[in-house]
Amino acid sequence: MKSLYPTYDVIVVGAGHAGSEAAGAAAEMGAQTLLITMNLDAIAKMSCNPAIGGVAKGQLVREIDALGGLMGRVADKSAVQFRMLNTSKGPAMWSPRCQSDRALYCTMMREELEKKENLHFRQDNVVDIITVNEGKRAAGVRTSTGQIFEAQSVILTTGTFGNGLMHIGETNFGGGRSGERASVGISAALEKLGFEVGRLKTGTPPRLDGRSIDYDRLEIQYGDEDPSPFSFMTDSLPSREEQLTCWIGFTNQKVHDMLRSGFDRSPMFNGTIESTGPRYCPSIEDKINRFSEKDSHQLFLEPEGWDTYEMYLNGFSTSLPEDVQYKALRTIPGFEEAVMLRPGYAIEYDYFPPYQIRRSMETKITDGLFFAGQINGTTGYEEAACQGLMAGINAVRKVQGKEEFILKRSEAYIGVLIDDLITKGTEEPYRMFTSRAEHRILLRQDNADLRLTDLGHKIGLASDERFERYKTKNQAIDQLHDLISDYTVYPEKMDPMLKEQGTSILSQPVKAKTLIPRPQLSIYNLFEADAELKEKAHAITDDRDVFDQVEIQIKYAGYIEKEFEMVEEMRKQEDTIIPDTLDYGKINSLSAEGTQKMERIRPETLGQASRISGVSPSDISVLMVYLKN
């Protein structure tokens, strides 16, 4: 059947967080792009918690924004509360998070996408992948309405919709999320092409009527007094007084006993659900089963938006029967009269083990076919969005005949996530953590623009306006750094402040730079003590981000320098390319396990090979010698 429609450069299947970023990036880079989704009213819908960012996830969002992606800007515009997490720790651990207006986020993401001149939309269900050369090259998609859409690159972002099966107690039914049908057909089409398919599970908690909660029995949680945006292009945010509040509650032993009463009807415990769920975001029944010694678990009651009384009970994800959910819920202090708007549920869905994709997100089996998001085994909006962004970029570069755009582990959390997926694989939903990034002192949320905006601009994604703002900020950082390094401070001005901050006084004049590494001091303490220094600094800039950046660079200079040295040591392995056609079976000295693992994963670089579980250092040495010869 011939297509009624023109051939596109890129087709994106699915309009969740991965699909939205993929389509937005492809269109912004000049590709004629078609976004196909089963429901145009659910673009970038938050299936689970109404929030963006969090530990390590906030770093991903800032990187997406620095490259020119959409999530950060939309999050800033639709947020109801902002918080910077882990501020009691060092800056490598700081992570921005916001509560979002669920409906507003969807609306604003669609508005952003509709501004893209090269982006076209289609409401339909894709059931097959069109290929040529015996499945070796993607050429388009076929939909359930019988239409064929042709393209040079195809990006699949099916989320939890691929053969999705929802569970509430002993009841189960097909669906991709509450109120929306599953997508059937794509998995079978991919299996025919030779892809391995697996099943994973995730879940969501009940939604509540906020008017039925006794807030006097809960702890209040305010937003930050001086909130930080996700986007480097956002200039202002609502004050703490203008933001909505969240609330904290706790389960108790009575709640746990009530939940246990339904275990015999729980799909998690009666064998109905066999797939693996997210280890770091377990259901409430899983928590009380695994941590039976704990008599209480923390819950977060989060608003769904500015103009709704619907609330999200974070920490109470469950697939138990609805009657058990309801009774247990009303046993929680403060929730005795709670009205449940929607029950919690679990969902099983298809994913494709990610050893089947390259660092560019293109599949190894079929050229021009890209996977992004939960189809690769990840969980979370932010993890999906960054994969979608990279898939969109590389799908366009494939069409343009340009080399792949790859971010290394030492360049971005995005690089860590993708490398983890394709090198280590995942048998449970993958979630990003700061601990996964060995170079996290370099990959901070505060410097994402300094690391990535230049790259984003070079590939045609970051705008000229963003690039000019980046250059202005970079110049101000250099000037302020020079000022702090060269400026001399004197005991008569500094000593009163130093005594107040509990640190030793000066015996002689010193450069201002030498004081900042003291843990008790910040750059602002120096400004307060020396009016001339403050005046000179503000003559350079009034941007608080610049002040903070210079302070971090000076305070942690020793750690940063050592980290750069480690990156340089690893660079040779990361830059050593392994030919795609290499026959590992012919390398006699490789271990049997090393040969088997590398044949399956097909690492693209020596560095990637060294991170494969089961590949020994001696295997890497043998491989290194073999490649040299």
GROMACS .gro file of N, CA and C in nm, residues 218-366:
model
  447
  218LEU      N    1  -0.085   1.656   5.993
  218LEU     CA    2   0.028   1.634   5.902
  218LEU      C    3   0.133   1.743   5.922
  219GLU      N    4   0.256   1.714   5.880
  219GLU     CA    5   0.362   1.815   5.882
  219GLU      C    6   0.359   1.893   5.751
  220ILE      N    7   0.375   2.024   5.760
  220ILE     CA    8   0.374   2.106   5.639
  220ILE      C    9   0.514   2.114   5.579
  221GLN      N   10   0.521   2.118   5.447
  221GLN     CA   11   0.649   2.126   5.376
  221GLN      C   12   0.641   2.240   5.274
  222TYR      N   13   0.714   2.348   5.305
  222TYR     CA   14   0.713   2.466   5.218
  222TYR      C   15   0.814   2.452   5.105
  223GLY      N   16   0.797   2.535   5.004
  223GLY     CA   17   0.897   2.545   4.898
  223GLY      C   18   1.014   2.630   4.944
  224ASP      N   19   1.117   2.644   4.858
  224ASP     CA   20   1.236   2.723   4.892
  224ASP      C   21   1.204   2.871   4.897
  225GLU      N   22   1.273   2.940   4.988
  225GLU     CA   23   1.256   3.084   5.000
  225GLU      C   24   1.312   3.157   4.877
  226ASP      N   25   1.423   3.107   4.826
  226ASP     CA   26   1.486   3.165   4.707
  226ASP      C   27   1.495   3.056   4.601
  227PRO      N   28   1.385   3.025   4.532
  227PRO     CA   29   1.382   2.908   4.443
  227PRO      C   30   1.474   2.920   4.322
  228SER      N   31   1.527   2.805   4.280
  228SER     CA   32   1.614   2.798   4.162
  228SER      C   33   1.537   2.735   4.047
  229PRO      N   34   1.544   2.794   3.928
  229PRO     CA   35   1.474   2.736   3.812
  229PRO      C   36   1.550   2.618   3.754
  230PHE      N   37   1.482   2.539   3.672
  230PHE     CA   38   1.548   2.435   3.596
  230PHE      C   39   1.617   2.492   3.473
  231SER      N   40   1.549   2.586   3.409
  231SER     CA   41   1.601   2.637   3.282
  231SER      C   42   1.695   2.754   3.304
  232PHE      N   43   1.804   2.754   3.230
  232PHE     CA   44   1.900   2.864   3.235
  232PHE      C   45   1.844   2.987   3.163
  233MET      N   46   1.725   2.973   3.102
  233MET     CA   47   1.661   3.085   3.034
  233MET      C   48   1.550   3.147   3.118
  234THR      N   49   1.520   3.087   3.234
  234THR     CA   50   1.415   3.140   3.321
  234THR      C   51   1.472   3.248   3.413
  235ASP      N   52   1.407   3.364   3.414
  235ASP     CA   53   1.458   3.478   3.491
  235ASP      C   54   1.387   3.498   3.624
  236SER      N   55   1.265   3.448   3.639
  236SER     CA   56   1.192   3.469   3.765
  236SER      C   57   1.099   3.352   3.793
  237LEU      N   58   1.076   3.328   3.921
  237LEU     CA   59   0.988   3.222   3.968
  237LEU      C   60   0.898   3.277   4.078
  238PRO      N   61   0.786   3.210   4.105
  238PRO     CA   62   0.701   3.255   4.216
  238PRO      C   63   0.772   3.244   4.350
  239SER      N   64   0.746   3.340   4.439
  239SER     CA   65   0.807   3.339   4.572
  239SER      C   66   0.751   3.223   4.654
  240ARG      N   67   0.813   3.198   4.770
  240ARG     CA   68   0.764   3.092   4.856
  240ARG      C   69   0.617   3.114   4.893
  241GLU      N   70   0.581   3.240   4.919
  241GLU     CA   71   0.444   3.272   4.958
  241GLU      C   72   0.345   3.242   4.845
  242GLU      N   73   0.391   3.252   4.722
  242GLU     CA   74   0.303   3.228   4.607
  242GLU      C   75   0.294   3.080   4.571
  243GLN      N   76   0.386   2.998   4.622
  243GLN     CA   77   0.387   2.856   4.590
  243GLN      C   78   0.287   2.779   4.676
  244LEU      N   79   0.246   2.661   4.629
  244LEU     CA   80   0.162   2.572   4.707
  244LEU      C   81   0.250   2.492   4.804
  245THR      N   82   0.190   2.440   4.908
  245THR     CA   83   0.266   2.359   5.006
  245THR      C   84   0.239   2.211   4.985
  246CYS      N   85   0.333   2.131   5.030
  246CYS     CA   86   0.314   1.986   5.037
  246CYS      C   87   0.301   1.947   5.185
  247TRP      N   88   0.268   1.820   5.209
  247TRP     CA   89   0.244   1.775   5.346
  247TRP      C   90   0.307   1.639   5.368
  248ILE      N   91   0.347   1.611   5.489
  248ILE     CA   92   0.412   1.485   5.522
  248ILE      C   93   0.328   1.410   5.626
  249GLY      N   94   0.303   1.283   5.598
  249GLY     CA   95   0.231   1.197   5.692
  249GLY      C   96   0.308   1.068   5.713
  250PHE      N   97   0.254   0.980   5.798
  250PHE     CA   98   0.326   0.856   5.830
  250PHE      C   99   0.227   0.741   5.846
  251THR      N  100   0.269   0.623   5.798
  251THR     CA  101   0.192   0.503   5.825
  251THR      C  102   0.223   0.458   5.969
  252ASN      N  103   0.148   0.359   6.015
  252ASN     CA  104   0.177   0.299   6.147
  252ASN      C  105   0.147   0.150   6.139
  253GLN      N  106   0.160   0.082   6.252
  253GLN     CA  107   0.145  -0.063   6.252
  253GLN      C  108   0.004  -0.105   6.213
  254LYS      N  109  -0.097  -0.026   6.252
  254LYS     CA  110  -0.235  -0.059   6.213
  254LYS      C  111  -0.253  -0.054   6.063
  255VAL      N  112  -0.190   0.046   6.000
  255VAL     CA  113  -0.197   0.058   5.854
  255VAL      C  114  -0.133  -0.065   5.790
  256HIS      N  115  -0.017  -0.106   5.842
  256HIS     CA  116   0.055  -0.221   5.787
  256HIS      C  117  -0.026  -0.349   5.802
  257ASP      N  118  -0.090  -0.365   5.916
  257ASP     CA  119  -0.173  -0.484   5.939
  257ASP      C  120  -0.290  -0.487   5.841
  258MET      N  121  -0.349  -0.370   5.816
  258MET     CA  122  -0.461  -0.363   5.722
  258MET      C  123  -0.414  -0.399   5.581
  259LEU      N  124  -0.296  -0.349   5.543
  259LEU     CA  125  -0.242  -0.380   5.410
  259LEU      C  126  -0.212  -0.529   5.398
  260ARG      N  127  -0.155  -0.589   5.503
  260ARG     CA  128  -0.121  -0.731   5.499
  260ARG      C  129  -0.245  -0.819   5.482
  261SER      N  130  -0.358  -0.770   5.530
  261SER     CA  131  -0.481  -0.850   5.520
  261SER      C  132  -0.521  -0.875   5.375
  262GLY      N  133  -0.464  -0.799   5.283
  262GLY     CA  134  -0.498  -0.818   5.142
  262GLY      C  135  -0.390  -0.886   5.061
  263PHE      N  136  -0.284  -0.931   5.127
  263PHE     CA  137  -0.171  -0.990   5.053
  263PHE      C  138  -0.213  -1.113   4.973
  264ASP      N  139  -0.310  -1.191   5.025
  264ASP     CA  140  -0.351  -1.311   4.953
  264ASP      C  141  -0.422  -1.278   4.822
  265ARG      N  142  -0.468  -1.153   4.809
  265ARG     CA  143  -0.533  -1.109   4.685
  265ARG      C  144  -0.447  -1.011   4.606
  266SER      N  145  -0.322  -0.995   4.650
  266SER     CA  146  -0.231  -0.903   4.583
  266SER      C  147  -0.166  -0.970   4.462
  267PRO      N  148  -0.171  -0.907   4.345
  267PRO     CA  149  -0.106  -0.967   4.227
  267PRO      C  150   0.045  -0.979   4.243
  268MET      N  151   0.102  -0.900   4.336
  268MET     CA  152   0.246  -0.909   4.361
  268MET      C  153   0.283  -1.036   4.435
  269PHE      N  154   0.191  -1.087   4.519
  269PHE     CA  155   0.223  -1.200   4.605
  269PHE      C  156   0.155  -1.331   4.563
  270ASN      N  157   0.052  -1.323   4.478
  270ASN     CA  158  -0.016  -1.447   4.439
  270ASN      C  159   0.030  -1.500   4.303
  271GLY      N  160   0.135  -1.438   4.247
  271GLY     CA  161   0.192  -1.489   4.124
  271GLY      C  162   0.137  -1.430   3.997
  272THR      N  163   0.037  -1.343   4.007
  272THR     CA  164  -0.022  -1.283   3.887
  272THR      C  165   0.080  -1.195   3.816
  273ILE      N  166   0.155  -1.116   3.895
  273ILE     CA  167   0.262  -1.032   3.840
  273ILE      C  168   0.395  -1.106   3.855
  274GLU      N  169   0.459  -1.134   3.744
  274GLU     CA  170   0.587  -1.204   3.747
  274GLU      C  171   0.703  -1.111   3.712
  275SER      N  172   0.675  -0.995   3.653
  275SER     CA  173   0.780  -0.904   3.609
  275SER      C  174   0.835  -0.824   3.727
  276THR      N  175   0.950  -0.760   3.704
  276THR     CA  176   1.022  -0.690   3.810
  276THR      C  177   0.985  -0.542   3.814
  277GLY      N  178   0.966  -0.490   3.935
  277GLY     CA  179   0.934  -0.349   3.953
  277GLY      C  180   1.057  -0.270   3.994
  278PRO      N  181   1.041  -0.138   4.007
  278PRO     CA  182   1.155  -0.052   4.045
  278PRO      C  183   1.198  -0.073   4.189
  279ARG      N  184   1.325  -0.108   4.209
  279ARG     CA  185   1.377  -0.137   4.342
  279ARG      C  186   1.371  -0.014   4.431
  280TYR      N  187   1.395   0.104   4.373
  280TYR     CA  188   1.409   0.224   4.455
  280TYR      C  189   1.280   0.304   4.467
  281CYS      N  190   1.172   0.249   4.415
  281CYS     CA  191   1.041   0.312   4.432
  281CYS      C  192   0.938   0.201   4.451
  282PRO      N  193   0.953   0.122   4.557
  282PRO     CA  194   0.867   0.004   4.575
  282PRO      C  195   0.725   0.042   4.616
  283SER      N  196   0.633  -0.050   4.594
  283SER     CA  197   0.496  -0.030   4.639
  283SER      C  198   0.492  -0.037   4.792
  284ILE      N  199   0.384   0.013   4.849
  284ILE     CA  200   0.373   0.015   4.995
  284ILE      C  201   0.368  -0.127   5.050
  285GLU      N  202   0.303  -0.220   4.978
  285GLU     CA  203   0.299  -0.359   5.027
  285GLU      C  204   0.437  -0.423   5.020
  286ASP      N  205   0.515  -0.385   4.917
  286ASP     CA  206   0.651  -0.437   4.906
  286ASP      C  207   0.738  -0.383   5.020
  287LYS      N  208   0.717  -0.256   5.054
  287LYS     CA  209   0.796  -0.195   5.162
  287LYS      C  210   0.769  -0.263   5.297
  288ILE      N  211   0.642  -0.284   5.328
  288ILE     CA  212   0.614  -0.342   5.459
  288ILE      C  213   0.649  -0.490   5.463
  289ASN      N  214   0.658  -0.554   5.346
  289ASN     CA  215   0.701  -0.694   5.341
  289ASN      C  216   0.852  -0.706   5.353
  290ARG      N  217   0.926  -0.621   5.279
  290ARG     CA  218   1.072  -0.628   5.280
  290ARG      C  219   1.133  -0.568   5.406
  291PHE      N  220   1.067  -0.465   5.461
  291PHE     CA  221   1.120  -0.397   5.580
  291PHE      C  222   1.022  -0.415   5.696
  292SER      N  223   0.997  -0.541   5.728
  292SER     CA  224   0.895  -0.574   5.829
  292SER      C  225   0.931  -0.521   5.967
  293GLU      N  226   1.061  -0.492   5.988
  293GLU     CA  227   1.102  -0.441   6.120
  293GLU      C  228   1.063  -0.295   6.139
  294LYS      N  229   1.031  -0.225   6.032
  294LYS     CA  230   0.992  -0.083   6.044
  294LYS      C  231   0.843  -0.072   6.072
  295ASP      N  232   0.808   0.009   6.172
  295ASP     CA  233   0.667   0.022   6.207
  295ASP      C  234   0.605   0.149   6.149
  296SER      N  235   0.682   0.223   6.066
  296SER     CA  236   0.628   0.344   6.006
  296SER      C  237   0.704   0.377   5.877
  297HIS      N  238   0.631   0.429   5.779
  297HIS     CA  239   0.692   0.476   5.654
  297HIS      C  240   0.639   0.616   5.623
  298GLN      N  241   0.728   0.699   5.569
  298GLN     CA  242   0.693   0.839   5.540
  298GLN      C  243   0.610   0.848   5.411
  299LEU      N  244   0.512   0.938   5.413
  299LEU     CA  245   0.428   0.963   5.297
  299LEU      C  246   0.430   1.113   5.266
  300PHE      N  247   0.421   1.147   5.138
  300PHE     CA  248   0.417   1.287   5.097
  300PHE      C  249   0.286   1.314   5.023
  301LEU      N  250   0.210   1.408   5.073
  301LEU     CA  251   0.085   1.446   5.009
  301LEU      C  252   0.113   1.568   4.921
  302GLU      N  253   0.096   1.551   4.790
  302GLU     CA  254   0.141   1.651   4.694
  302GLU      C  255   0.024   1.702   4.610
  303PRO      N  256   0.013   1.834   4.592
  303PRO     CA  257  -0.097   1.890   4.511
  303PRO      C  258  -0.079   1.857   4.363
  304GLU      N  259  -0.189   1.834   4.294
  304GLU     CA  260  -0.186   1.804   4.151
  304GLU      C  261  -0.187   1.929   4.064
  305GLY      N  262  -0.213   2.046   4.124
  305GLY     CA  263  -0.213   2.168   4.043
  305GLY      C  264  -0.275   2.285   4.116
  306TRP      N  265  -0.272   2.402   4.049
  306TRP     CA  266  -0.323   2.525   4.108
  306TRP      C  267  -0.474   2.521   4.128
  307ASP      N  268  -0.547   2.463   4.032
  307ASP     CA  269  -0.692   2.478   4.028
  307ASP      C  270  -0.765   2.346   4.050
  308THR      N  271  -0.708   2.257   4.129
  308THR     CA  272  -0.774   2.130   4.156
  308THR      C  273  -0.752   2.092   4.302
  309TYR      N  274  -0.846   2.020   4.359
  309TYR     CA  275  -0.827   1.971   4.496
  309TYR      C  276  -0.773   1.827   4.497
  310GLU      N  277  -0.745   1.772   4.379
  310GLU     CA  278  -0.691   1.636   4.372
  310GLU      C  279  -0.548   1.634   4.427
  311MET      N  280  -0.518   1.533   4.508
  311MET     CA  281  -0.386   1.520   4.571
  311MET      C  282  -0.327   1.383   4.540
  312TYR      N  283  -0.195   1.381   4.537
  312TYR     CA  284  -0.118   1.259   4.506
  312TYR      C  285  -0.048   1.214   4.634
  313LEU      N  286  -0.066   1.087   4.672
  313LEU     CA  287  -0.007   1.036   4.797
  313LEU      C  288   0.122   0.961   4.764
  314ASN      N  289   0.231   1.034   4.757
  314ASN     CA  290   0.361   0.978   4.722
  314ASN      C  291   0.410   0.885   4.834
  315GLY      N  292   0.451   0.764   4.798
  315GLY     CA  293   0.495   0.667   4.896
  315GLY      C  294   0.393   0.560   4.925
  316PHE      N  295   0.274   0.572   4.861
  316PHE     CA  296   0.167   0.476   4.885
  316PHE      C  297   0.128   0.405   4.755
  317SER      N  298   0.226   0.386   4.666
  317SER     CA  299   0.201   0.312   4.542
  317SER      C  300   0.156   0.171   4.577
  318THR      N  301   0.052   0.121   4.509
  318THR     CA  302  -0.003  -0.009   4.548
  318THR      C  303  -0.084  -0.071   4.435
  319SER      N  304  -0.090  -0.205   4.435
  319SER     CA  305  -0.176  -0.279   4.342
  319SER      C  306  -0.274  -0.366   4.419
  320LEU      N  307  -0.288  -0.340   4.549
  320LEU     CA  308  -0.380  -0.418   4.632
  320LEU      C  309  -0.525  -0.396   4.590
  321PRO      N  310  -0.615  -0.486   4.628
  321PRO     CA  311  -0.758  -0.466   4.597
  321PRO      C  312  -0.806  -0.331   4.649
  322GLU      N  313  -0.902  -0.272   4.581
  322GLU     CA  314  -0.945  -0.137   4.615
  322GLU      C  315  -1.000  -0.127   4.757
  323ASP      N  316  -1.070  -0.229   4.803
  323ASP     CA  317  -1.125  -0.222   4.939
  323ASP      C  318  -1.014  -0.219   5.044
  324VAL      N  319  -0.904  -0.291   5.018
  324VAL     CA  320  -0.791  -0.291   5.111
  324VAL      C  321  -0.720  -0.156   5.106
  325GLN      N  322  -0.701  -0.102   4.986
  325GLN     CA  323  -0.642   0.031   4.972
  325GLN      C  324  -0.720   0.133   5.053
  326TYR      N  325  -0.851   0.129   5.037
  326TYR     CA  326  -0.939   0.228   5.101
  326TYR      C  327  -0.934   0.219   5.254
  327LYS      N  328  -0.944   0.096   5.305
  327LYS     CA  329  -0.943   0.078   5.451
  327LYS      C  330  -0.807   0.115   5.511
  328ALA      N  331  -0.699   0.076   5.443
  328ALA     CA  332  -0.565   0.109   5.493
  328ALA      C  333  -0.543   0.260   5.489
  329LEU      N  334  -0.587   0.322   5.383
  329LEU     CA  335  -0.573   0.466   5.366
  329LEU      C  336  -0.640   0.541   5.481
  330ARG      N  337  -0.759   0.498   5.518
  330ARG     CA  338  -0.836   0.568   5.622
  330ARG      C  339  -0.790   0.532   5.763
  331THR      N  340  -0.684   0.450   5.771
  331THR     CA  341  -0.623   0.419   5.901
  331THR      C  342  -0.503   0.510   5.927
  332ILE      N  343  -0.456   0.579   5.823
  332ILE     CA  344  -0.341   0.670   5.837
  332ILE      C  345  -0.384   0.795   5.913
  333PRO      N  346  -0.310   0.839   6.013
  333PRO     CA  347  -0.346   0.961   6.086
  333PRO      C  348  -0.359   1.081   5.991
  334GLY      N  349  -0.475   1.147   5.999
  334GLY     CA  350  -0.502   1.260   5.912
  334GLY      C  351  -0.584   1.224   5.790
  335PHE      N  352  -0.596   1.093   5.764
  335PHE     CA  353  -0.667   1.046   5.644
  335PHE      C  354  -0.794   0.967   5.680
  336GLU      N  355  -0.840   0.982   5.803
  336GLU     CA  356  -0.954   0.902   5.851
  336GLU      C  357  -1.080   0.924   5.768
  337GLU      N  358  -1.095   1.042   5.709
  337GLU     CA  359  -1.214   1.073   5.628
  337GLU      C  360  -1.178   1.086   5.480
  338ALA      N  361  -1.062   1.035   5.440
  338ALA     CA  362  -1.013   1.054   5.303
  338ALA      C  363  -1.109   0.996   5.200
  339VAL      N  364  -1.127   1.072   5.094
  339VAL     CA  365  -1.207   1.029   4.980
  339VAL      C  366  -1.111   0.995   4.866
  340MET      N  367  -1.122   0.873   4.815
  340MET     CA  368  -1.031   0.826   4.709
  340MET      C  369  -1.095   0.854   4.572
  341LEU      N  370  -1.027   0.935   4.493
  341LEU     CA  371  -1.077   0.968   4.359
  341LEU      C  372  -1.043   0.861   4.257
  342ARG      N  373  -0.923   0.803   4.271
  342ARG     CA  374  -0.879   0.697   4.181
  342ARG      C  375  -0.795   0.598   4.262
  343PRO      N  376  -0.817   0.470   4.246
  343PRO     CA  377  -0.734   0.374   4.321
  343PRO      C  378  -0.595   0.364   4.261
  344GLY      N  379  -0.501   0.317   4.341
  344GLY     CA  380  -0.369   0.288   4.288
  344GLY      C  381  -0.373   0.161   4.205
  345TYR      N  382  -0.273   0.143   4.121
  345TYR     CA  383  -0.267   0.022   4.038
  345TYR      C  384  -0.122  -0.005   3.999
  346ALA      N  385  -0.096  -0.128   3.959
  346ALA     CA  386   0.034  -0.166   3.900
  346ALA      C  387   0.012  -0.186   3.751
  347ILE      N  388   0.119  -0.172   3.674
  347ILE     CA  389   0.110  -0.194   3.530
  347ILE      C  390   0.233  -0.269   3.482
  348GLU      N  391   0.211  -0.374   3.407
  348GLU     CA  392   0.318  -0.448   3.340
  348GLU      C  393   0.323  -0.406   3.195
  349TYR      N  394   0.442  -0.399   3.139
  349TYR     CA  395   0.457  -0.352   3.001
  349TYR      C  396   0.582  -0.412   2.938
  350ASP      N  397   0.587  -0.407   2.805
  350ASP     CA  398   0.702  -0.461   2.732
  350ASP      C  399   0.818  -0.362   2.731
  351TYR      N  400   0.939  -0.415   2.741
  351TYR     CA  401   1.059  -0.336   2.716
  351TYR      C  402   1.156  -0.421   2.637
  352PHE      N  403   1.258  -0.357   2.582
  352PHE     CA  404   1.355  -0.428   2.499
  352PHE      C  405   1.493  -0.409   2.562
  353PRO      N  406   1.551  -0.517   2.617
  353PRO     CA  407   1.680  -0.505   2.687
  353PRO      C  408   1.777  -0.418   2.609
  354PRO      N  409   1.835  -0.317   2.675
  354PRO     CA  410   1.905  -0.210   2.603
  354PRO      C  411   2.042  -0.245   2.545
  355TYR      N  412   2.089  -0.370   2.561
  355TYR     CA  413   2.212  -0.405   2.491
  355TYR      C  414   2.188  -0.402   2.339
  356GLN      N  415   2.061  -0.390   2.300
  356GLN     CA  416   2.024  -0.392   2.159
  356GLN      C  417   2.033  -0.254   2.092
  357ILE      N  418   2.074  -0.151   2.169
  357ILE     CA  419   2.091  -0.017   2.110
  357ILE      C  420   2.236   0.029   2.122
  358ARG      N  421   2.270   0.129   2.041
  358ARG     CA  422   2.403   0.190   2.044
  358ARG      C  423   2.398   0.314   2.133
  359ARG      N  424   2.514   0.376   2.151
  359ARG     CA  425   2.521   0.498   2.231
  359ARG      C  426   2.439   0.612   2.171
  360SER      N  427   2.412   0.605   2.043
  360SER     CA  428   2.332   0.707   1.975
  360SER      C  429   2.182   0.686   1.994
  361MET      N  430   2.143   0.575   2.056
  361MET     CA  431   2.005   0.530   2.076
  361MET      C  432   1.950   0.457   1.953
  362GLU      N  433   2.031   0.443   1.848
  362GLU     CA  434   1.990   0.366   1.731
  362GLU      C  435   2.004   0.218   1.761
  363THR      N  436   1.911   0.138   1.711
  363THR     CA  437   1.918  -0.006   1.737
  363THR      C  438   2.028  -0.070   1.653
  364LYS      N  439   2.081  -0.180   1.704
  364LYS     CA  440   2.189  -0.251   1.634
  364LYS      C  441   2.135  -0.338   1.521
  365ILE      N  442   2.011  -0.381   1.533
  365ILE     CA  443   1.954  -0.473   1.435
  365ILE      C  444   1.903  -0.399   1.311
  366THR      N  445   1.836  -0.285   1.332
  366THR     CA  446   1.772  -0.213   1.222
  366THR      C  447   1.823  -0.069   1.216
   0.00000   0.00000   0.00000
